[in-house]
Amino acid sequence: MDGRDLVRSVSVVGSGGAARGLRTVRAAWRRRRIDAAGLPPRGPERARVPGQVRGVEPGPGGGLIRFDRSELRIVVAVNGAVFWGWDGAGPQPSYALAGSGPEPDPRAVLEPDKDGGWRVVAERVTVVVSRYGAVQVCTPGGVTLRRDLPPRWWEPVGGGAARWMQRSEVAADARFFGLGGRTRGPRLRDGGYRLWNTGPGRPFGPDDDPLHLTMPVQLVVADAGTHLVFHDTTWDGTVALREGEEGAGSGHDRAGRCEVRMDGGPLRCWVMVGTPARVLLTWASLTGAPALPPAWALGHHHARGGDEQDVRRTVAGHVEHGLPLDAVHLGAGHQDDHRVFTVDQDRFPKLPVLAEELRRDGIRLVSVVAPAVRSAPGDAVYEGGTAVDAFVRDARGRTVRGVGWAGESVFPDFTDARVRAWWGGLYAERLGQGFGGFWHDMDEPTSFSAFGESTLPRSARHVLEGRGGDHREAHNVYALCMARAAYDGLGELAPGERPFLLSRSGWAGSQRYGGAWSGDVATGWPGLRASLSLVLGLGLCGVPYSGPDVGGHGDGLSPELYLRWLQLGAYLPLFRTHAGGRAGRGEPWEFGAEVLEHARGALLERRRLLPYFLTLAQLARRTGAPYVRPLWWGSPEDRALRDCEDAFLLGDGLLVAPVLEAGTGRRAVLLPPGRWYDTATEEVHEGPARVLVEAPLSRIPVFARAGAVLPVRAADGGLELEVWAPAPGRTGGGLVVPDPGDGWEQAEIGRYVARRQGDRVVVTREGESGVAAPPCPVRVRGLG
């Protein structure tokens, strides 16, 4: 810990008193001292490359290729995904995969290729391996999408985990997306990106990297096709990206480049090829279907500090001003001395009564839960965890301690199934208090003692499902395992209800257990833009349900910025406003009558679109497609759309163009191919085109695709179909999935077709039993 860390520690925790600041500094020194004793020095290393091919062993879906100094296993799965692993690495064990993984495709066969190489030809992809270990991924037509050069390892002479590096080339026109939640996106610019889940310890902006939820998942979009590559290694690492450059007709293109460096772990990866929708479907089949949030979770959430009276005043304010509200989130201040799974009886003397009253009005309470457990005799969670040996220990067998909200704390080892079962049972206390959902915070894990690092030493020991290992391997999946513990526990405690879980951190596969929220994005216009980048990036990595804290954290929240952030949030999957931070404001009526009026419009529009969000949630579970999609989703070959970062598609039917700059009353919007209607004026625009539209303070531009059938909430609260007229001579349609409630009942997909017949639009429902009239009212828009 250097002087800079000391200053940052004092500045962040100073408001909590000198005692906490002293504990913070002491914990940071202790962590470094433990690592110095627990991690062996690397010492001299040997570099190694695969060498030349020496033999092959065909197998199901591919086979094993042996080189001088390594071996490569290639398997094409029945879902079209391609796996390869070096040095004997197989698909399992893996925290990312759902179950044991897909079966090999029996039609894919390892066969000789030119120049001493080998190849595997499958229906959607061809994989070519050179005699020196380069791996090339091609389309069925033979166009190269990705070429991985022979990897390199650095192995300690005295033994231990080997570092490795993999360099790759992609097409000159390719664009990179993904890598988890990144603020420098959604298109990832040239530079380095660290793969280490990190709590910055302060509000963050577009230049901060890494953040809470990183994952080695790249989505690469090029003219020739789209592919997703996932390096299934949980260790600390970096990804360096450089976009290519075309030779302007000279033929001398410079390929795009990617360099992955990992501090350890297996060198193995999965590659999926196809359209963006096909790729995300394959990814979901590999890592698990996204959890389906309960219906109320797709409404308006509000995070509130204070006490019971503050919560009641907030709810009463929403009622008084006609503002929809579906959930209130309580931070650590509602806990007794910030201790996990407790309630401050002075501030919330009748919490179950409050929760029941709110639930009758359709409002759920959501509780924050952090992994830090106060290490004090008499603390029930600490005593219970000690009894079952639940807490992380160092290399010498001593319990590791850090600094959390409640002071000196210990941390459960969620990589142990036995500990997960114990922790999952603790949520019974929260359910008994009336809470309907949970958001996990500080779960990187981080604490006030960790700035850019974990609160746990890298040498700390973890069970890792019985394999054993240290925190270098466990850190990035700590939050995923915590979410799994909660999800499984809630499934047993309340089997009739779908769990609601948010996690600040996570890893590949986190979508199986719930959604994500941004953490403390900084208040300001750059923070507003970063919020959209985070949601788009996570969606392309398989986490469809996410969102920021509307308004951010920090000073400088102007009425205009608040309103524009609220208007964006109303079209994001997780819509959570925030109050009680350093901004000090978060309720619309605090910003004046004009902002209140316009905020009411945004909140009511979210309520009106709730059936559409419910449909998107159901489809995301079935297909892996995110609710929020980049403009190139349906036209990845369109280079202009690939470079557009200030607008997005909401499902197939809507295009949202948020206002991301101060003082903007008009803005340019890039439209994909097709006919689009301005939903406010019903003016028609033909894409592809760039149009200039009004963006008054009362709304942001939203466009509907011609032919779209959107389920919306009618004025009487029932279901209504909003149909946007197809272009003459064309048809349209849409899917509608009515949510059966907050349980597990399977909902039926309704398929609707809209046909233009002169100056009329006819809408029918088509199913196995034939064509029928819609079972609900239909409102046609866009006919003039």
Tab-separated table of N, CA, C and O in Angstrom, residues 57 63 147 219 233 261 402 435 448 479 516 775:
chain	number	residue	atom	x	y	z
A	57	GLU	N	-5.753	-37.693	-33.060
A	57	GLU	CA	-6.619	-38.740	-32.545
A	57	GLU	C	-8.060	-38.287	-32.743
A	57	GLU	O	-8.595	-37.531	-31.938
A	63	GLY	N	-11.586	-33.852	-32.408
A	63	GLY	CA	-10.531	-34.750	-31.990
A	63	GLY	C	-9.392	-34.034	-31.302
A	63	GLY	O	-9.478	-32.850	-30.950
A	147	ARG	N	-8.565	-15.559	-36.684
A	147	ARG	CA	-7.372	-16.404	-36.763
A	147	ARG	C	-6.579	-16.226	-35.479
A	147	ARG	O	-6.058	-15.147	-35.203
A	219	LEU	N	-17.852	-10.007	-28.535
A	219	LEU	CA	-18.719	-10.144	-29.697
A	219	LEU	C	-18.096	-9.313	-30.805
A	219	LEU	O	-17.911	-8.095	-30.636
A	233	THR	N	-11.621	-18.719	-18.566
A	233	THR	CA	-10.588	-18.686	-17.533
A	233	THR	C	-10.931	-17.566	-16.568
A	233	THR	O	-11.155	-16.437	-17.006
A	261	ARG	N	-4.075	-11.837	-22.420
A	261	ARG	CA	-3.018	-12.285	-21.504
A	261	ARG	C	-3.660	-12.657	-20.173
A	261	ARG	O	-4.425	-11.859	-19.609
A	402	GLY	N	-11.447	-8.286	6.622
A	402	GLY	CA	-11.374	-7.026	5.898
A	402	GLY	C	-12.255	-6.008	6.592
A	402	GLY	O	-12.721	-6.231	7.721
A	435	PHE	N	-39.534	-8.621	2.830
A	435	PHE	CA	-38.838	-8.205	1.612
A	435	PHE	C	-39.223	-9.115	0.447
A	435	PHE	O	-39.354	-10.333	0.598
A	448	PHE	N	-13.940	-1.214	2.039
A	448	PHE	CA	-13.324	0.100	2.128
A	448	PHE	C	-11.796	0.013	2.112
A	448	PHE	O	-11.118	1.008	1.979
A	479	ALA	N	-18.911	-13.273	-6.879
A	479	ALA	CA	-20.277	-12.729	-6.895
A	479	ALA	C	-21.240	-13.683	-7.581
A	479	ALA	O	-22.402	-13.799	-7.173
A	516	ALA	N	-28.300	-7.299	-13.209
A	516	ALA	CA	-27.182	-6.507	-12.719
A	516	ALA	C	-27.573	-5.039	-12.725
A	516	ALA	O	-28.432	-4.616	-13.493
A	775	PRO	N	-57.585	-11.647	-29.035
A	775	PRO	CA	-58.493	-11.725	-27.876
A	775	PRO	C	-58.558	-10.431	-27.083
A	775	PRO	O	-59.131	-10.421	-25.990
